[in-house]
XYZ file of C-alpha atoms in Angstrom:
715
model
C 19.852 -6.617 184.941
C 21.923 -6.631 181.780
C 25.652 -6.468 182.271
C 25.741 -3.211 180.363
C 23.291 -1.640 182.866
C 25.355 -3.069 185.703
C 28.509 -1.552 184.289
C 26.857 1.837 183.793
C 25.628 2.021 187.426
C 29.028 1.000 188.787
C 30.717 3.615 186.635
C 28.209 6.253 187.796
C 28.864 5.402 191.448
C 32.634 5.750 190.961
C 32.226 9.059 189.176
C 29.966 10.398 191.912
C 32.414 9.317 194.591
C 34.960 11.742 193.199
C 32.608 14.593 194.223
C 31.925 13.402 197.812
C 32.553 16.884 199.262
C 29.728 18.270 197.174
C 27.343 15.537 198.371
C 28.395 16.055 201.991
C 27.564 19.761 201.863
C 24.162 18.951 200.349
C 23.326 16.457 203.124
C 24.397 18.923 205.817
C 22.176 21.645 204.362
C 19.162 19.348 204.241
C 19.799 18.056 207.790
C 19.983 21.622 209.079
C 16.737 22.452 207.296
C 14.791 19.333 208.333
C 16.069 18.852 211.931
C 16.862 22.362 213.224
C 16.109 21.628 216.914
C 18.678 18.877 217.303
C 21.406 21.115 215.941
C 21.168 23.501 218.860
C 23.530 21.208 220.707
C 26.963 22.121 219.275
C 28.312 18.650 220.000
C 25.486 16.989 218.039
C 26.025 19.374 215.132
C 29.742 18.718 215.049
C 29.371 14.946 215.247
C 26.664 14.775 212.585
C 28.629 17.012 210.251
C 31.865 15.083 210.730
C 30.254 11.732 209.961
C 28.129 12.662 206.945
C 31.172 12.197 204.703
C 31.612 8.683 206.114
C 27.967 7.908 205.298
C 28.349 9.217 201.755
C 31.332 6.975 201.119
C 29.582 3.977 202.656
C 26.448 4.590 200.564
C 28.389 4.819 197.315
C 30.338 1.674 198.088
C 27.206 -0.171 199.136
C 25.205 0.824 196.070
C 28.042 -0.040 193.760
C 28.083 -3.591 195.122
C 24.314 -3.840 195.610
C 23.868 -3.597 191.858
C 25.090 -7.189 191.627
C 21.995 -9.448 191.803
C 22.969 -11.599 194.814
C 24.582 -8.931 197.043
C 21.511 -6.941 197.971
C 21.103 -8.332 201.519
C 23.634 -6.206 203.423
C 27.044 -5.414 202.009
C 30.090 -5.114 204.254
C 29.973 -1.362 203.907
C 26.573 -1.257 205.604
C 27.973 -3.069 208.621
C 30.752 -0.509 208.682
C 28.092 2.183 208.622
C 26.324 0.645 211.608
C 29.617 0.525 213.507
C 30.098 4.197 212.771
C 26.715 4.855 214.369
C 27.563 2.724 217.396
C 31.013 4.231 217.853
C 29.845 7.812 218.099
C 27.533 9.174 220.752
C 25.401 11.222 218.338
C 21.612 10.765 218.824
C 20.257 7.886 216.750
C 17.550 10.026 215.081
C 20.146 12.418 213.667
C 22.491 9.705 212.483
C 19.783 7.623 210.817
C 18.395 10.681 209.076
C 21.886 11.540 207.871
C 22.222 7.970 206.585
C 18.885 8.047 204.737
C 19.586 11.480 203.216
C 23.022 10.330 202.111
C 21.585 7.346 200.272
C 18.622 9.258 198.825
C 20.877 12.008 197.494
C 23.281 9.443 196.032
C 20.427 7.721 194.158
C 19.061 11.091 192.912
C 22.474 12.123 191.675
C 23.007 8.754 190.014
C 19.750 9.205 188.090
C 20.988 12.642 187.020
C 24.434 11.376 186.001
C 23.305 8.358 183.935
C 22.424 10.287 180.714
C 25.747 12.107 180.825
C 27.737 8.901 181.105
C 26.182 7.024 178.168
C 24.749 7.846 174.732
C 22.818 4.581 174.693
C 19.270 5.669 175.636
C 18.118 2.071 176.124
C 21.006 1.353 178.504
C 20.319 4.542 180.506
C 16.600 3.742 180.706
C 17.302 0.183 181.850
C 19.706 1.358 184.541
C 17.259 4.014 185.761
C 14.422 1.492 186.031
C 16.592 -0.918 188.031
C 17.854 1.902 190.288
C 14.320 3.143 191.007
C 13.142 -0.397 191.719
C 15.841 -1.123 194.284
C 16.202 2.288 195.957
C 13.274 2.130 198.411
C 13.978 -1.438 199.463
C 17.677 -0.775 199.804
C 17.387 2.355 201.917
C 14.828 0.797 204.271
C 16.826 -2.419 204.603
C 20.056 -0.579 205.352
C 18.333 1.581 207.982
C 16.826 -1.452 209.709
C 20.141 -3.242 209.745
C 21.891 -0.130 211.053
C 19.374 0.304 213.874
C 19.678 -3.348 214.906
C 23.458 -3.253 214.835
C 23.532 0.081 216.617
C 21.296 -1.138 219.427
C 23.353 -4.301 219.819
C 26.558 -2.302 219.969
C 25.001 0.194 222.358
C 23.769 -2.540 224.722
C 27.154 -4.191 224.669
C 28.886 -0.924 225.494
C 26.395 -0.137 228.243
C 27.006 -3.539 229.810
C 30.753 -3.032 229.574
C 30.510 0.452 231.070
C 28.352 -0.847 233.915
C 30.882 -3.609 234.570
C 33.690 -1.060 234.579
C 31.888 1.159 237.069
C 31.189 -1.838 239.306
C 34.818 -2.892 239.119
C 35.864 0.650 240.019
C 33.654 0.509 243.109
C 35.464 -2.653 244.196
C 39.048 -1.818 243.237
C 39.246 1.870 244.134
C 39.207 2.895 247.779
C 40.218 -0.414 249.345
C 42.210 1.512 251.966
C 42.168 4.970 253.511
C 45.591 5.761 252.101
C 45.498 8.634 249.600
C 48.476 7.539 247.505
C 47.235 3.978 247.263
C 43.722 5.112 246.325
C 44.966 7.287 243.463
C 47.222 4.484 242.243
C 44.222 2.145 242.232
C 42.476 4.580 239.887
C 45.503 4.638 237.593
C 45.828 0.842 237.611
C 42.155 0.279 236.800
C 42.233 2.697 233.871
C 45.445 1.284 232.379
C 44.021 -2.220 232.647
C 40.969 -1.409 230.532
C 40.815 1.822 228.542
C 43.998 3.889 228.805
C 47.638 3.455 227.903
C 48.945 6.045 230.375
C 47.193 7.634 233.348
C 48.320 10.446 235.627
C 46.570 11.573 238.802
C 47.378 14.918 240.447
C 45.891 16.329 243.647
C 45.895 19.924 244.820
C 48.570 20.374 247.453
C 46.251 22.623 249.468
C 43.674 19.819 249.611
C 46.306 17.380 250.850
C 47.114 19.845 253.623
C 43.512 19.756 254.799
C 42.159 22.881 253.102
C 38.793 22.740 251.333
C 39.094 26.065 249.520
C 41.498 26.419 246.592
C 44.187 28.996 247.247
C 44.446 32.081 245.061
C 46.950 32.056 242.247
C 48.094 29.200 240.004
C 47.050 25.790 241.350
C 49.886 23.807 242.915
C 49.527 20.107 242.138
C 51.252 17.063 243.565
C 51.691 14.031 241.315
C 50.121 11.159 243.294
C 49.977 8.322 240.759
C 51.165 7.393 237.289
C 50.829 4.229 235.344
C 52.596 2.758 233.647
C 55.998 4.381 233.128
C 56.312 2.995 229.577
C 55.393 5.559 226.981
C 56.449 8.567 229.044
C 59.410 10.814 228.454
C 61.668 10.400 231.518
C 63.261 13.783 230.957
C 60.010 15.735 231.077
C 57.728 13.382 233.030
C 56.647 14.486 236.490
C 57.826 12.089 239.183
C 55.490 10.780 241.898
C 55.099 13.204 244.826
C 56.639 16.006 242.740
C 54.971 19.411 242.951
C 54.147 21.211 239.707
C 51.936 23.967 238.307
C 49.874 23.246 235.162
C 50.472 25.527 232.221
C 48.082 28.440 231.909
C 45.263 27.544 229.529
C 46.120 23.841 229.543
C 43.350 21.218 229.764
C 44.340 20.472 233.367
C 44.144 24.119 234.358
C 40.747 24.395 232.641
C 39.438 21.278 234.425
C 40.562 22.596 237.811
C 39.092 26.050 237.228
C 35.778 25.005 235.677
C 35.227 21.564 237.179
C 34.377 20.238 233.677
C 35.955 17.342 231.760
C 37.289 17.600 228.227
C 38.402 15.408 225.334
C 41.371 16.211 223.117
C 42.917 14.791 219.967
C 46.627 15.038 219.212
C 47.153 16.946 222.418
C 50.663 17.308 223.803
C 50.940 16.615 227.513
C 54.062 17.088 229.593
C 55.879 13.759 229.812
C 53.498 12.042 227.309
C 54.518 13.386 223.885
C 53.102 10.451 221.869
C 49.520 10.669 223.134
C 47.067 11.016 220.241
C 43.876 11.083 222.330
C 43.404 12.375 225.883
C 40.636 12.672 228.444
C 41.042 15.255 231.218
C 38.652 14.761 234.140
C 38.562 16.802 237.369
C 38.298 14.895 240.647
C 35.412 16.448 242.551
C 33.670 15.264 245.704
C 31.210 16.987 248.032
C 31.471 20.244 246.088
C 35.258 20.420 246.335
C 37.769 20.051 243.518
C 40.483 17.701 244.732
C 42.635 17.372 241.635
C 42.638 16.110 238.057
C 43.138 12.800 236.246
C 44.395 12.457 232.669
C 43.854 9.372 230.501
C 46.022 8.988 227.386
C 45.998 6.648 224.394
C 49.070 5.977 222.284
C 50.005 4.181 219.089
C 47.259 2.254 217.324
C 44.691 2.592 220.105
C 41.316 3.944 219.011
C 40.613 7.561 219.784
C 38.491 8.377 222.765
C 34.855 9.177 222.073
C 32.246 10.802 224.249
C 31.100 7.529 225.744
C 34.658 7.020 226.952
C 34.520 10.479 228.474
C 31.293 9.616 230.310
C 32.862 6.412 231.610
C 35.973 8.271 232.772
C 33.744 10.747 234.612
C 31.861 7.983 236.401
C 35.045 6.225 237.473
C 36.695 9.508 238.476
C 33.621 10.442 240.543
C 33.915 7.238 242.549
C 37.654 7.671 242.904
C 37.162 11.264 244.060
C 34.809 10.169 246.849
C 37.353 7.548 247.940
C 40.164 10.129 247.845
C 38.050 12.599 249.797
C 37.260 9.962 252.409
C 40.953 9.111 252.623
C 42.063 12.717 252.969
C 39.409 13.482 255.587
C 40.442 10.386 257.494
C 44.116 11.276 257.090
C 43.472 14.779 258.410
C 41.426 13.452 261.355
C 44.063 10.810 262.039
C 46.856 13.390 261.948
C 44.885 15.502 264.417
C 44.354 12.477 266.661
C 48.029 11.481 266.443
C 49.089 15.033 267.289
C 46.696 15.086 270.232
C 47.800 11.621 271.321
C 51.486 12.451 271.221
C 50.951 15.787 272.976
C 49.250 13.946 275.828
C 52.038 11.376 276.199
C 55.185 12.122 278.223
C 57.410 14.435 276.215
C 60.498 13.413 278.186
C 61.287 11.042 281.031
C 61.195 12.826 284.412
C 64.314 12.786 286.553
C 64.272 10.006 289.125
C 66.737 7.504 290.570
C 64.611 4.394 290.887
C 64.798 3.014 287.315
C 66.345 3.510 283.898
C 63.570 3.587 281.305
C 63.010 3.330 277.561
C 59.628 3.591 275.870
C 57.880 3.403 272.537
C 54.498 4.520 271.297
C 53.354 3.682 267.757
C 49.927 4.544 266.344
C 48.031 1.962 264.359
C 48.361 1.692 260.594
C 46.589 4.313 258.491
C 43.423 2.244 258.045
C 42.830 1.383 261.689
C 42.922 4.844 263.222
C 44.696 6.161 266.277
C 43.792 4.416 269.501
C 44.132 5.393 273.129
C 47.280 3.575 274.283
C 49.539 5.389 276.718
C 52.418 4.940 279.117
C 53.778 7.053 281.941
C 56.620 7.318 284.413
C 55.610 9.171 287.601
C 58.118 10.050 290.364
C 56.637 9.451 293.816
C 57.654 10.393 297.319
C 60.325 8.355 299.056
C 62.391 8.065 295.830
C 59.804 5.642 294.445
C 58.471 5.615 290.900
C 55.180 4.564 289.305
C 55.183 2.777 285.936
C 51.936 2.850 283.958
C 50.615 1.474 280.664
C 47.006 1.692 279.553
C 44.719 1.305 276.572
C 41.414 3.055 275.874
C 38.906 1.081 273.815
C 38.159 2.618 270.419
C 40.002 4.806 267.941
C 40.102 8.415 266.869
C 40.106 11.765 268.596
C 37.617 10.662 271.252
C 39.870 7.764 272.285
C 42.913 10.056 272.356
C 41.055 12.636 274.470
C 39.854 9.944 276.868
C 43.405 8.684 277.144
C 44.581 12.168 278.133
C 41.854 12.389 280.744
C 42.779 9.001 282.248
C 46.495 9.789 282.234
C 45.774 13.008 284.114
C 43.565 11.108 286.551
C 46.308 8.533 287.185
C 48.840 11.278 287.889
C 46.415 13.012 290.265
C 45.706 9.789 292.130
C 49.411 8.940 292.184
C 50.181 12.319 293.771
C 48.174 11.317 296.838
C 50.107 8.037 296.984
C 47.209 5.644 296.681
C 48.132 1.940 296.610
C 47.799 0.378 293.127
C 44.535 -1.447 293.831
C 42.869 1.645 295.330
C 44.141 3.785 292.467
C 42.538 1.455 289.909
C 39.291 1.491 291.880
C 39.115 5.281 291.681
C 40.182 5.194 288.033
C 37.342 2.778 287.310
C 34.903 5.354 288.737
C 36.372 7.962 286.396
C 35.819 5.722 283.351
C 32.241 4.963 284.409
C 31.524 8.669 284.796
C 33.098 9.532 281.428
C 31.092 6.800 279.690
C 27.851 7.952 281.294
C 28.455 11.561 280.290
C 29.316 10.530 276.719
C 26.111 8.503 276.403
C 23.951 11.384 277.608
C 25.721 14.131 275.638
C 23.011 15.779 273.462
C 25.643 17.230 271.139
C 27.344 13.888 270.436
C 27.320 12.764 266.805
C 25.037 9.808 266.011
C 27.975 7.593 265.007
C 30.236 8.703 267.845
C 32.148 5.948 269.594
C 30.299 6.001 272.905
C 28.312 3.605 274.944
C 28.960 -0.052 275.538
C 32.242 -0.136 273.625
C 33.859 2.424 275.917
C 36.309 1.200 278.519
C 39.998 0.962 279.239
C 42.706 -1.276 280.610
C 45.571 -0.259 282.869
C 48.605 -1.750 284.578
C 49.967 0.263 287.511
C 53.235 -0.642 289.244
C 55.150 1.137 292.023
C 58.834 0.374 292.538
C 60.681 1.339 295.734
C 64.475 1.476 295.266
C 65.040 1.411 299.023
C 63.159 -1.815 299.733
C 63.673 -3.050 296.131
C 60.049 -4.092 296.115
C 57.551 -3.650 293.290
C 53.803 -3.435 293.970
C 51.486 -4.058 291.021
C 47.796 -4.220 290.097
C 46.148 -4.516 286.707
C 42.748 -3.908 285.188
C 42.476 -6.309 282.280
C 45.862 -5.496 280.768
C 48.785 -7.643 279.634
C 50.776 -9.129 282.554
C 54.248 -7.640 282.949
C 57.379 -9.587 282.102
C 60.404 -9.530 284.369
C 64.014 -10.503 283.692
C 66.237 -10.898 286.751
C 70.002 -10.551 286.628
C 70.624 -14.236 285.876
C 68.783 -13.805 282.557
C 65.627 -15.669 283.521
C 62.519 -14.136 281.941
C 59.075 -14.803 283.343
C 55.608 -13.293 283.509
C 54.525 -11.906 286.862
C 51.386 -13.534 288.197
C 49.321 -10.387 288.686
C 45.593 -11.220 289.094
C 43.698 -9.761 286.099
C 41.081 -7.383 287.429
C 38.131 -6.400 285.201
C 38.692 -3.727 282.536
C 38.003 -0.210 283.720
C 34.392 0.810 283.257
C 32.909 -2.616 283.979
C 33.320 -2.851 287.755
C 31.812 -5.603 289.844
C 35.074 -7.184 291.044
C 37.850 -5.797 293.242
C 41.396 -5.226 292.067
C 44.200 -7.146 293.734
C 47.734 -6.059 294.553
C 50.846 -8.213 294.240
C 54.229 -7.424 295.777
C 57.454 -8.852 294.365
C 61.076 -8.308 295.321
C 63.248 -7.297 292.382
C 67.038 -7.448 292.643
C 68.945 -4.427 291.458
C 69.325 -4.536 287.666
C 66.110 -6.439 287.031
C 64.266 -5.602 283.811
C 60.499 -5.141 283.900
C 58.481 -4.800 280.680
C 54.974 -3.336 280.478
C 53.054 -3.267 277.197
C 49.539 -3.087 275.738
C 47.811 -5.894 273.873
C 48.441 -4.213 270.509
C 52.049 -5.404 270.749
C 51.665 -9.059 271.688
C 48.573 -9.647 269.542
C 49.817 -7.940 266.366
C 50.308 -9.706 263.065
C 49.388 -13.344 262.551
C 50.372 -14.623 266.005
C 48.136 -14.908 269.056
C 48.708 -13.320 272.454
C 50.380 -16.398 273.974
C 52.858 -16.636 271.101
C 53.482 -12.899 271.395
C 54.230 -13.161 275.110
C 56.595 -16.077 274.468
C 58.471 -14.071 271.831
C 58.593 -11.065 274.151
C 60.156 -13.131 276.953
C 62.723 -14.606 274.587
C 63.801 -11.190 273.341
C 63.975 -9.685 276.821
C 66.233 -12.528 277.978
C 68.803 -11.786 275.279
C 71.774 -9.559 276.121
C 71.447 -6.063 274.670
C 73.601 -2.971 274.542
C 70.858 -0.718 275.924
C 67.176 -0.524 276.744
C 66.633 1.476 273.568
C 68.112 -1.351 271.511
C 65.869 -3.839 273.306
C 62.810 -1.722 272.446
C 63.773 -1.718 268.780
C 64.336 -5.484 268.781
C 60.955 -6.125 270.390
C 59.106 -3.975 267.866
C 60.954 -5.505 264.934
C 60.116 -9.040 266.058
C 56.484 -8.554 267.057
C 55.036 -5.832 264.831
C 53.971 -6.166 261.180
C 54.612 -3.326 258.758
C 51.082 -1.943 259.230
C 49.845 -2.774 262.770
C 46.080 -2.633 263.175
C 46.225 -1.372 266.759
C 48.241 1.130 268.776
C 51.094 -0.150 270.900
C 52.722 1.192 274.041
C 55.895 -0.385 275.402
C 57.704 0.628 278.604
C 60.966 -0.996 279.741
C 62.485 -0.221 283.128
C 65.734 -1.489 284.673
C 65.699 -1.225 288.444
C 68.216 0.610 290.585
C 68.714 0.438 294.331
C 69.485 2.951 297.084
C 71.852 1.231 299.519
C 72.154 1.674 303.238
C 74.772 4.366 302.675
C 72.045 6.567 301.180
C 69.324 5.875 303.751
C 69.221 6.557 307.498
C 66.357 5.433 309.789
C 65.616 6.039 313.494
C 62.810 4.679 315.676
C 61.473 7.350 318.034
C 59.562 7.226 321.277
C 56.370 9.231 321.717
C 58.173 11.670 324.037
C 58.801 15.377 323.288
C 62.303 14.934 324.649
C 63.331 12.917 321.592
C 62.899 15.928 319.303
C 66.245 17.408 320.318
C 67.947 14.032 319.884
C 66.378 13.685 316.432
C 67.793 17.061 315.415
C 71.243 15.970 316.552
C 71.011 12.679 314.628
C 69.995 14.551 311.500
C 72.880 16.990 311.885
C 75.443 14.179 312.168
C 74.003 12.294 309.188
C 74.024 15.377 306.970
C 77.652 16.009 307.872
C 78.477 12.427 306.841
C 76.762 12.979 303.495
C 78.401 16.353 302.946
C 75.094 18.242 303.145
C 76.019 20.712 305.878
C 74.348 23.556 303.992
C 70.980 21.840 304.554
C 71.531 21.312 308.263
C 69.546 24.318 309.551
C 66.586 23.733 307.185
C 66.507 19.986 307.812
C 66.586 20.436 311.589
C 63.612 22.821 311.459
C 61.570 20.514 309.217
C 62.385 17.354 311.196
C 61.635 19.137 314.473
C 58.171 20.161 313.269
C 57.302 16.774 311.735
C 58.452 14.765 314.752
C 56.655 17.113 317.146
C 53.398 16.729 315.175
C 53.764 12.926 315.138
C 54.299 12.815 318.901
C 51.471 15.242 319.621
C 48.807 14.030 317.175
C 49.920 10.563 316.014
C 50.373 7.124 317.539
C 53.320 4.872 318.149
C 55.366 3.442 316.604
C 57.053 6.579 315.243
C 60.060 6.561 312.916
C 62.251 9.098 311.136
C 63.941 8.388 307.797
C 66.349 10.436 305.671
C 67.021 9.511 302.043
C 69.924 11.054 300.174
C 68.734 10.998 296.570
C 68.745 13.837 294.041
C 67.350 15.842 296.944
C 67.155 15.229 300.675
C 63.953 13.445 301.679
C 62.765 13.729 305.265
C 60.008 11.277 306.311
C 58.252 10.855 309.650
C 55.881 7.885 309.986
C 53.393 6.942 312.710
C 50.509 4.516 313.161
C 47.759 7.126 312.950
C 45.733 7.536 309.763
C 44.803 11.163 310.510
C 45.959 13.445 307.719
C 47.529 16.772 308.748
C 46.160 19.884 307.011
C 47.843 23.147 306.248
C 46.110 26.231 307.692
C 46.966 29.855 308.391
C 47.243 30.466 312.143
C 45.697 33.612 313.646
C 47.795 36.028 315.734
C 46.675 34.717 319.133
C 46.808 30.996 318.175
C 49.403 28.980 320.104
C 49.805 26.362 317.305
C 49.116 25.793 313.617
C 52.358 27.225 312.267
C 54.361 23.992 311.978
C 53.126 22.745 308.600
C 53.144 26.290 307.236
C 56.824 26.439 308.146
C 57.456 23.068 306.493
C 55.611 24.142 303.354
C 57.820 27.226 303.004
C 61.079 25.420 303.701
C 60.472 22.356 301.522
C 60.306 22.232 297.756
C 57.499 19.674 298.059
C 55.766 17.992 300.960
C 52.814 15.699 301.450
C 51.266 12.711 303.167
C 51.015 9.132 301.977
C 48.988 6.415 303.649
C 49.963 2.813 304.119
C 47.887 -0.162 305.162
C 48.586 0.935 308.705
C 49.411 4.515 309.483
C 50.805 7.343 307.390
C 54.015 9.078 306.436
C 54.487 12.854 306.266
C 57.372 13.737 304.001
C 59.245 16.825 302.863
C 61.759 17.248 300.047
C 64.669 19.630 300.567
C 66.879 20.836 297.742
C 70.328 22.049 298.680
C 70.337 24.453 295.707
C 67.167 26.208 296.934
C 67.447 29.552 298.681
C 66.153 29.992 302.179
C 62.635 31.495 301.864
C 61.498 34.870 303.158
C 58.766 34.202 305.742
C 55.549 36.196 305.757
C 54.365 34.829 309.139
C 55.463 35.282 312.693
C 57.150 32.013 313.769
C 58.253 33.280 317.180
């Protein structure tokens, strides 16, 4: 081409560029006429229309430089054009057609403009011939290059998006903690495609409600990242409650469940955001909250592919949040049930001073079935219990409540520790069998072979200062005597409850007054990175240290043995023994002769006077008279009478017979049968406990109780 033709074409291209708006309108009209179906989508129409002007400018620039002989391959402007195609999500067919029309119209207009720009007919003719010769090749070559570049860019973005989604699956939802899960979403987004991220959840959803309450939505700010770029005066702090402005993108996302993309939008606390994505967090048909992704400064504006990516990541985060909130709600229910089934306060008794702790497992592990109990028994004794149900969740907590009730029921009939555990084992076996055969049980319910429990049961007698213990697969108790020596009691480990097959064994140890006995579950000694043996060693060392109180010792033990987020429940029970001296106990051995009844009444009267309990004299004489008479008439020698002055007056008559007396209502003509009925009405509590040999019938008299009105004839 002659230089003069080259100069004319370049001049024509520059002149035409000054009327780009006119060319843009022409391309839009022809696109609308030739591709009407694709324009039904308003997003496609908007994107195509917005980018036609970019194609016009690129075509003019490209043609201006393509006129030079050696620059016809693919000018830089064509690569820019291909990047425009790849950057926007408009369908390829529309964008390529817009590109072709842009270039065709530019060439047509150039042919029209050439005569006006030059009076030299030969120069105009030369330029027209060259323009016609290159136009077809140029347009086709540009389109091919654009398609290739577009597909390469698209594949690269698809691979990146897939990698992002995979990374979201790994990084979001690593725990069942709601706050941590939302922060993981914010951290992932700020690492890759956002400058600032905020995550808000509906407060009603956090409180366990699935339906959104009427009125403006109340949101709680759960996560934000990072703090740089926000306005500290207007930014919403983590855990702060707020209501989105009416008509705001967040309010629209919550109401409609649809995402949106905004340019130059002003968001509270993020005044410098120039591009924002607002995506609702929805899972299982429920709107949980909303996430906002902001770009600042020189960051590229969000496009619709970014919006799709944000939706995919938010969808995974929403499922993780929903799982966490459902777990949190179930865990809160289990914790509430667990705590309601544990002792609410320590019962009054004189045998031991106690301090206790129960801590549920960390949020990821779920509530277990650990428990402890302090049970007053007859004869001023006390039972100390710790236990652990296998498994976690509401079922474990409910099973724990059932076993605690069973232990109390068995303790009320004063079974020895080994016999109590034997009966408790039968209860666990029955519960497991019923759970396995329950037709309404959920498929993934925690039943079957994993069910079971452990239990340590100890009975301390402050009169004899003797402790009787048996355990079913639980941690051995630790004891500290008054000289500061700490040791583990050698209690034979019976099988865990529910397994059976081996008997439970009882051990008796004498504990001096002031001894400290510690009972705990395996969640305490096996927590953290230490094993059970190391945990027991640490426990003994702490118990041997002087402490201001049992409560302080409990706190020291937990601080030393527990990590910040224990993966199992723990139950800890500390008891310091007391003793009832000979000045509080009186015992008489009686002959099996009715004549001793009168002497027994006299002995009781003198002892009560010595203790200052004269107001109980009449009641105590009646009760002792009936109990001794029954022992002489129906029991076997040896027979003994014991009075214990504790919080109440305890009257006990023991004999060598194992026959249990029963309360019955005597008929009018019956000569007997009214003795126990009389005892039952005079005593606050009464009962029978069996020993290895014989039994003891006991009655508890309270000096503050009023004398009852009898409804039977005792004459």
